[in-house]
mmCIF file of C-alpha atoms in Angstrom:
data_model
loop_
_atom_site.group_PDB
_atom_site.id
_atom_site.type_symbol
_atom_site.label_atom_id
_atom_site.label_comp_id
_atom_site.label_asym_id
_atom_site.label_seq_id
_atom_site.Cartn_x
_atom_site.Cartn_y
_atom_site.Cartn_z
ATOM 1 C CA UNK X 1 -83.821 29.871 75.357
ATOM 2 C CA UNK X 2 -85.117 27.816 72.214
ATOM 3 C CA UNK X 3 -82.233 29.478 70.342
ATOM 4 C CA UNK X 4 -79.814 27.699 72.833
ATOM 5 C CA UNK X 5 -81.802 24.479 72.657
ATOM 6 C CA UNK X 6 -81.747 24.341 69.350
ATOM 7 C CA UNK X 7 -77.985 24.699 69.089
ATOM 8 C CA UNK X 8 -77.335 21.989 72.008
ATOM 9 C CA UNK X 9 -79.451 19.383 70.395
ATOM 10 C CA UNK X 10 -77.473 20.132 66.835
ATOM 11 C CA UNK X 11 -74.144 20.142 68.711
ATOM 12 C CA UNK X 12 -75.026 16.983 70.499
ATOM 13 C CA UNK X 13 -75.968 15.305 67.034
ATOM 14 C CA UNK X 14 -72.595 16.438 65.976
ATOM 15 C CA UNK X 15 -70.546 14.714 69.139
ATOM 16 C CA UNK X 16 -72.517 11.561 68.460
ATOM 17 C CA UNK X 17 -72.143 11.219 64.932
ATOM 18 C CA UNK X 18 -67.989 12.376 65.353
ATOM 19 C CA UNK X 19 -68.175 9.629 68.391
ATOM 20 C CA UNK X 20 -69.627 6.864 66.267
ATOM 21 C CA UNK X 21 -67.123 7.390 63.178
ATOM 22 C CA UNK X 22 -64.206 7.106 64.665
ATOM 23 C CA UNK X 23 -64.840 3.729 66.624
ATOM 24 C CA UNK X 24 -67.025 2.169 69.445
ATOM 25 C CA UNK X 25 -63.833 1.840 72.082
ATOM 26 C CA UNK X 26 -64.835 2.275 75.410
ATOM 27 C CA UNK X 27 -62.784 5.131 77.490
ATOM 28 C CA UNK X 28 -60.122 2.384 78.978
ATOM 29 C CA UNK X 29 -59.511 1.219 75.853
ATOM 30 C CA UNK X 30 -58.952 4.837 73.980
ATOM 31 C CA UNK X 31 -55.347 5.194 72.499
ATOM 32 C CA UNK X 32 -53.692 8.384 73.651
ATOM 33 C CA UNK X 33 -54.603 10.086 70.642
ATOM 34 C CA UNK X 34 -58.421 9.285 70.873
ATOM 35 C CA UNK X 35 -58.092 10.299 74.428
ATOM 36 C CA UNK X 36 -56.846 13.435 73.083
ATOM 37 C CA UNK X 37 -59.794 14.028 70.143
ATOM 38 C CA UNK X 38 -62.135 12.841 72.254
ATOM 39 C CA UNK X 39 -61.446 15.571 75.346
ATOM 40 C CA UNK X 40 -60.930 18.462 72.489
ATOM 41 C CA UNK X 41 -64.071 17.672 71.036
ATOM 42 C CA UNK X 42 -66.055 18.218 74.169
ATOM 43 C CA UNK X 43 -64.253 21.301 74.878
ATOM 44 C CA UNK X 44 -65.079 22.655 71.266
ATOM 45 C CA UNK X 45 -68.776 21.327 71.634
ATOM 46 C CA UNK X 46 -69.500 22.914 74.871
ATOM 47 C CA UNK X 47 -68.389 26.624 73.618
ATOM 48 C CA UNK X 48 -71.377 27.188 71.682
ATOM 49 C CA UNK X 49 -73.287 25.410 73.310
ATOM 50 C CA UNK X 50 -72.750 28.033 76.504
ATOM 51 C CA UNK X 51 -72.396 31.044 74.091
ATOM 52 C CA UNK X 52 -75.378 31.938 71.928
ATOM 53 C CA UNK X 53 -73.326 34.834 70.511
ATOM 54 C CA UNK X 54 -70.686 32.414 68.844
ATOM 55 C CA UNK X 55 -71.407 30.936 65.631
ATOM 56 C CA UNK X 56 -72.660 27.019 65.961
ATOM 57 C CA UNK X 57 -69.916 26.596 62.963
ATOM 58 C CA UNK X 58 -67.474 28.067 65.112
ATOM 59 C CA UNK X 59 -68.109 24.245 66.701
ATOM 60 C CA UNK X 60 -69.230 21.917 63.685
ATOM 61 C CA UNK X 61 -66.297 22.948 61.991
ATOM 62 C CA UNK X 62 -63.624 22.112 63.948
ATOM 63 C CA UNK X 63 -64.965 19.030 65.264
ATOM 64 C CA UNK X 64 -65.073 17.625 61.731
ATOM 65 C CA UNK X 65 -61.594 18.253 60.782
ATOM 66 C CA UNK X 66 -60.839 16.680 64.169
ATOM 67 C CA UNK X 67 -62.677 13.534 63.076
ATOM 68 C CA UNK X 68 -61.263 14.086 59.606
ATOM 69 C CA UNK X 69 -57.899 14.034 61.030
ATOM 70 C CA UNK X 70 -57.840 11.126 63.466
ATOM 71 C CA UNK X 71 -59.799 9.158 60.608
ATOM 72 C CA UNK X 72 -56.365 10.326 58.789
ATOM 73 C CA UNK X 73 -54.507 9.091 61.526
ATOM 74 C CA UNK X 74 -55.730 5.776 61.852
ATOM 75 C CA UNK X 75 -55.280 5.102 58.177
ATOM 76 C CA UNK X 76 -51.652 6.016 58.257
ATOM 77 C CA UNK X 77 -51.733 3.884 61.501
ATOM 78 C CA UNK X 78 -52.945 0.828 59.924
ATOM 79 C CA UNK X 79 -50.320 1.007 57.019
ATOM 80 C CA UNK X 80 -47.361 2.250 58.724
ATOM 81 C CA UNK X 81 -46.178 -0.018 61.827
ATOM 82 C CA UNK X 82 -43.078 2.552 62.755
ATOM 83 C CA UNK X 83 -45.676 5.140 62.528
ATOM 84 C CA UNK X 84 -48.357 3.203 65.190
ATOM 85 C CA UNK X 85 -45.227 2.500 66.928
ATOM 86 C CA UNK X 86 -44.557 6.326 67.431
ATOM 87 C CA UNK X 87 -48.161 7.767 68.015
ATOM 88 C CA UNK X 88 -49.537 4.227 69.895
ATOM 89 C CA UNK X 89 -46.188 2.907 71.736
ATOM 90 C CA UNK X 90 -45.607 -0.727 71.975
ATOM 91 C CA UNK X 91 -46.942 -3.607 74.825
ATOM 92 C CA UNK X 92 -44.286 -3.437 77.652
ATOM 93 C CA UNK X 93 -43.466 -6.388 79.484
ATOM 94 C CA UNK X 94 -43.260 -5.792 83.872
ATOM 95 C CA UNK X 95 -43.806 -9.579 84.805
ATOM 96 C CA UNK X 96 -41.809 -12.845 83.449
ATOM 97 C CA UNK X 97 -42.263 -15.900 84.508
ATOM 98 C CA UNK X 98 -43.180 -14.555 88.527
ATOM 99 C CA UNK X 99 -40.095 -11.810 88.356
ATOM 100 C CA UNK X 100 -41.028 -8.219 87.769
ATOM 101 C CA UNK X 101 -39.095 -6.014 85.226
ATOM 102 C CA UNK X 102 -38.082 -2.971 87.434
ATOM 103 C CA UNK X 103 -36.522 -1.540 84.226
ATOM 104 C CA UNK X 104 -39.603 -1.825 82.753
ATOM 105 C CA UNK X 105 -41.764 0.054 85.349
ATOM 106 C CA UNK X 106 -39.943 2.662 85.727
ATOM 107 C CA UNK X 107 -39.978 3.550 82.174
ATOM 108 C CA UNK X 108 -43.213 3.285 82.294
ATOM 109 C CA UNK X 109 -43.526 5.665 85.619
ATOM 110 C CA UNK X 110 -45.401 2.768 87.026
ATOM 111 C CA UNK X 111 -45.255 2.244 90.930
ATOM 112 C CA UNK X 112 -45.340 -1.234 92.683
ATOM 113 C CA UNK X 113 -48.792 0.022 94.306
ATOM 114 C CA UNK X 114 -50.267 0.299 90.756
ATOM 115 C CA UNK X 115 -48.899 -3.093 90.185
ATOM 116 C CA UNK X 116 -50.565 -4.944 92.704
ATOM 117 C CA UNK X 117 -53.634 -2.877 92.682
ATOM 118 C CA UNK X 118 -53.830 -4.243 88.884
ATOM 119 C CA UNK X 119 -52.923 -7.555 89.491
ATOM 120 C CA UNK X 120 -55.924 -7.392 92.254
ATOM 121 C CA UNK X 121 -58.796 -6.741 89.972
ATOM 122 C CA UNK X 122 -57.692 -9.372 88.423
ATOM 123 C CA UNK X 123 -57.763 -11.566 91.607
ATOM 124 C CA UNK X 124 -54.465 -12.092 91.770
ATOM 125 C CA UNK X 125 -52.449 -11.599 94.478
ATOM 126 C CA UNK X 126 -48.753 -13.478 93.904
ATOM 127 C CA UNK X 127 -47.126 -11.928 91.299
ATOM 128 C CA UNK X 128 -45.020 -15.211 91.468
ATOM 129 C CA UNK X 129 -47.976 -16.786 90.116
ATOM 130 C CA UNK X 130 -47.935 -14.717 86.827
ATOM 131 C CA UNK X 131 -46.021 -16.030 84.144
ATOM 132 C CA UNK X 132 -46.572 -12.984 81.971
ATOM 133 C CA UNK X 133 -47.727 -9.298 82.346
ATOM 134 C CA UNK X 134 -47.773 -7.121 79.797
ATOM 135 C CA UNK X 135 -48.852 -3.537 79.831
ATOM 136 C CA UNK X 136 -51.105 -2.975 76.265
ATOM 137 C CA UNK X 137 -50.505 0.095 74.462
ATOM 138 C CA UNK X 138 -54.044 1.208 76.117
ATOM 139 C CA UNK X 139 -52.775 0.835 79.183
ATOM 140 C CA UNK X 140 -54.745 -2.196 80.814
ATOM 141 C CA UNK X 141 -52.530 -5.048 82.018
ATOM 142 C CA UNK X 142 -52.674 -8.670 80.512
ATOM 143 C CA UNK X 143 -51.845 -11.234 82.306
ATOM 144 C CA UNK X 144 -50.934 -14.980 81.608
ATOM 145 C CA UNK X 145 -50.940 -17.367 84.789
ATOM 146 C CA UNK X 146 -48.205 -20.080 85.314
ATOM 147 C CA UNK X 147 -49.698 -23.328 84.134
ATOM 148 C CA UNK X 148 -49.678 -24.584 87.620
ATOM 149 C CA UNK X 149 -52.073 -21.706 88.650
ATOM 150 C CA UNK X 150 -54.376 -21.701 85.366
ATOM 151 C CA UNK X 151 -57.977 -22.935 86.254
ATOM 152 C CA UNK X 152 -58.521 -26.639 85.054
ATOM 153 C CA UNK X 153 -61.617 -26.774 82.288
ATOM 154 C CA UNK X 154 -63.221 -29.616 80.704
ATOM 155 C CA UNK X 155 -60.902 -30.252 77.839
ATOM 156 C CA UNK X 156 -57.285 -30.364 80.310
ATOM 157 C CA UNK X 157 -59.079 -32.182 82.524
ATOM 158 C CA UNK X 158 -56.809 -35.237 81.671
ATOM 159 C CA UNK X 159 -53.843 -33.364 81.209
ATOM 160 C CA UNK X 160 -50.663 -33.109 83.952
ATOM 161 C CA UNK X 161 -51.385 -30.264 85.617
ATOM 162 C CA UNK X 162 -48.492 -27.984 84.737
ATOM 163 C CA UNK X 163 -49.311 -28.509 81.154
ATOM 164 C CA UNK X 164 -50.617 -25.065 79.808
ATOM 165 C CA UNK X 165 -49.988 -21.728 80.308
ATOM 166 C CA UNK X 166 -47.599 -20.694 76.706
ATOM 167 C CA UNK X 167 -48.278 -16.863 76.077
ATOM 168 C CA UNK X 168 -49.183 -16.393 72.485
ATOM 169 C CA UNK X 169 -48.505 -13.506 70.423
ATOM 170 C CA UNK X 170 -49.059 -12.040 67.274
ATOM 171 C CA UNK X 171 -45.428 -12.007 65.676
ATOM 172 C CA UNK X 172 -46.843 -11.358 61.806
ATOM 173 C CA UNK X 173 -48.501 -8.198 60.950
ATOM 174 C CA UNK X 174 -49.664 -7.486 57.334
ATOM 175 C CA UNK X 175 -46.319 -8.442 56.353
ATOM 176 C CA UNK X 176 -43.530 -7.568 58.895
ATOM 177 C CA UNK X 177 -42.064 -9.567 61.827
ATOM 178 C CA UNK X 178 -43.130 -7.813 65.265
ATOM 179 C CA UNK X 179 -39.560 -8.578 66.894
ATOM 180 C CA UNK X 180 -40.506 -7.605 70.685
ATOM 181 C CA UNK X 181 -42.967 -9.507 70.369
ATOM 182 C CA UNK X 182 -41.528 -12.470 68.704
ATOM 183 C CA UNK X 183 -38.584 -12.194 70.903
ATOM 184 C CA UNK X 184 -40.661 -12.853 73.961
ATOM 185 C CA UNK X 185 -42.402 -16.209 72.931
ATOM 186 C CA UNK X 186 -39.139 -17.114 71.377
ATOM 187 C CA UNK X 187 -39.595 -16.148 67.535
ATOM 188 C CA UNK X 188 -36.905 -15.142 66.035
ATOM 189 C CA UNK X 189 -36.852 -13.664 62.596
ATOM 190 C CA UNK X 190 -34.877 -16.812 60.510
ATOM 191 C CA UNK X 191 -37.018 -18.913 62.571
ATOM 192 C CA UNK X 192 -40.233 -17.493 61.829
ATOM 193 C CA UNK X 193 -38.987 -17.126 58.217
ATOM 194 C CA UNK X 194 -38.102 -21.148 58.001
ATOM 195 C CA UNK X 195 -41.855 -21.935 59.217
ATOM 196 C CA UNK X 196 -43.552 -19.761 56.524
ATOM 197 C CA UNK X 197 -41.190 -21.958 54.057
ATOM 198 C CA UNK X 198 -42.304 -24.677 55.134
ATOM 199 C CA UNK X 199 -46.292 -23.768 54.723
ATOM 200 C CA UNK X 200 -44.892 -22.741 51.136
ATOM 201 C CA UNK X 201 -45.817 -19.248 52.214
ATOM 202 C CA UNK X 202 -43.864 -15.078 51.966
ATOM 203 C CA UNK X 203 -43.866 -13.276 54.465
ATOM 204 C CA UNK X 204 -45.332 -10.330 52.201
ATOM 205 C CA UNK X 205 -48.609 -12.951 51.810
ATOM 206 C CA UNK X 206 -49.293 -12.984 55.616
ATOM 207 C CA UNK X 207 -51.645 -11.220 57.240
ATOM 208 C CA UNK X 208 -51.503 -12.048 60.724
ATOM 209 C CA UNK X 209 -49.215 -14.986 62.491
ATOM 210 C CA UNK X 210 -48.946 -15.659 65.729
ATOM 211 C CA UNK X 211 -47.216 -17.742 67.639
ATOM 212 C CA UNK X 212 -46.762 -19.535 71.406
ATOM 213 C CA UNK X 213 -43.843 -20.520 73.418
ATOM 214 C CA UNK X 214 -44.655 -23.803 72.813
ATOM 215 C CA UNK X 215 -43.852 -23.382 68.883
ATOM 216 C CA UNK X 216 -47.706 -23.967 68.489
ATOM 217 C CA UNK X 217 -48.712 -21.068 65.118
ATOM 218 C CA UNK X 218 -51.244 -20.255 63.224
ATOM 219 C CA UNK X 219 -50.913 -18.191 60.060
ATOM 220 C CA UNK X 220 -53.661 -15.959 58.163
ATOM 221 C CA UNK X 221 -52.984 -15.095 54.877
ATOM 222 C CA UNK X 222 -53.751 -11.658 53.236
ATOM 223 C CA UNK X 223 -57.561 -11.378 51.545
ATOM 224 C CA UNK X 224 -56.565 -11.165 47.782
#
């Protein structure tokens, strides 16, 4: 019995530490292949942990070159955009301005039920209202309200009231134009290219840009 203890406490320490290097996402928020590394680990974990006759490094082991590897992963991730692309997927758009992309759902195996359940917990229940929905590559749904719908704050308080609502996305990343992306605020590549000439800066200098419907930008150049 202390034998087993012993074990379950040093396997738990294990989990945690694993857990804590490779990020502090919450569950919903877990790419696929987290998901994944995150289910395998607790499968690995618990076979010791319920077996005194297998080795505790029949655990540890794998569990670090699990971390090792998703570490790995990330890195490749964070330098390779065709690469995230592949393993992560790319934001899917299913509402535009109040009509919904069947297309889009049903590439996405996502039913009208789901929709509106989404839209819901979001307390929102016209998807006319919506001027944007986009599915993130985490799955949760982001949504954009028409301006007309948007609640009034302090500082549009003076302001018509269909002013507002221009999605913004990022349509610069460490150096390459995000096209989907750009496409959908309406970027495109020459024009996106003729801004950055005009802040007298390459696109191989920017670090993040992004960008509304509006034409409204903001551009963050790369740390040197």
């Amino acid at each position: 019995m202390f034998v087993s203890l012993i074990r379950t406490v040093i396997l738990y320490a294990v989990v945690i530490f694993a857990v804590r290097v490779m990020g502090k996402r919450q569950i919903k928020e877990m790419q696929a292949s987290e998901i994944v590394v995150t289910l395998m680990i607790s499968n690995i974990a618990a076979m010791p942990m319920q077996e005194v006759g297998i080795s505790i490094f029949t655990g540890i082991v794998p569990i670090l070159t699990l971390v090792i590897t998703e570490m790995a992963m990330s890195y490749i991730m964070l330098k390779s955009r065709s690469f995230r692309q592949l393993i992560s997927g790319m934001p899917v758009v299913v509402i535009e301005k109040g009509e919904v992309n069947q297309a889009a759902m049903r590439s996405l195996r996502l039913s009208n039920e789901d929709l509106f359940e989404e839209l819901r917990k979001k307390d929102i229940f016209d998807p006319g209202a919506v001027e944007y929905a986009i599915i993130e590559t985490d799955g949760v749904l982001s949504v954009l309200l028409k301006g007309g719908e948007l609640p009034l704050t302090v500082s549009q308080a003076g302001k018509e009231v269909g002013e507002g609502g221009s999605l913004n996305a990022l349509i610069v990343s460490d150096g390459e134009i995000e096209k989907e992306a750009a496409k959908v605020v309406g970027w495109t590549p020459q024009k996106i290219k003729k801004t950055l000439r005009s802040q007298s800066t390459d696109l191989s200098d920017v670090f993040i840009m992004y960008g509304d419907s509006a034409g409204k930008f903001r551009i963050i150049k790369k740390a040197p």
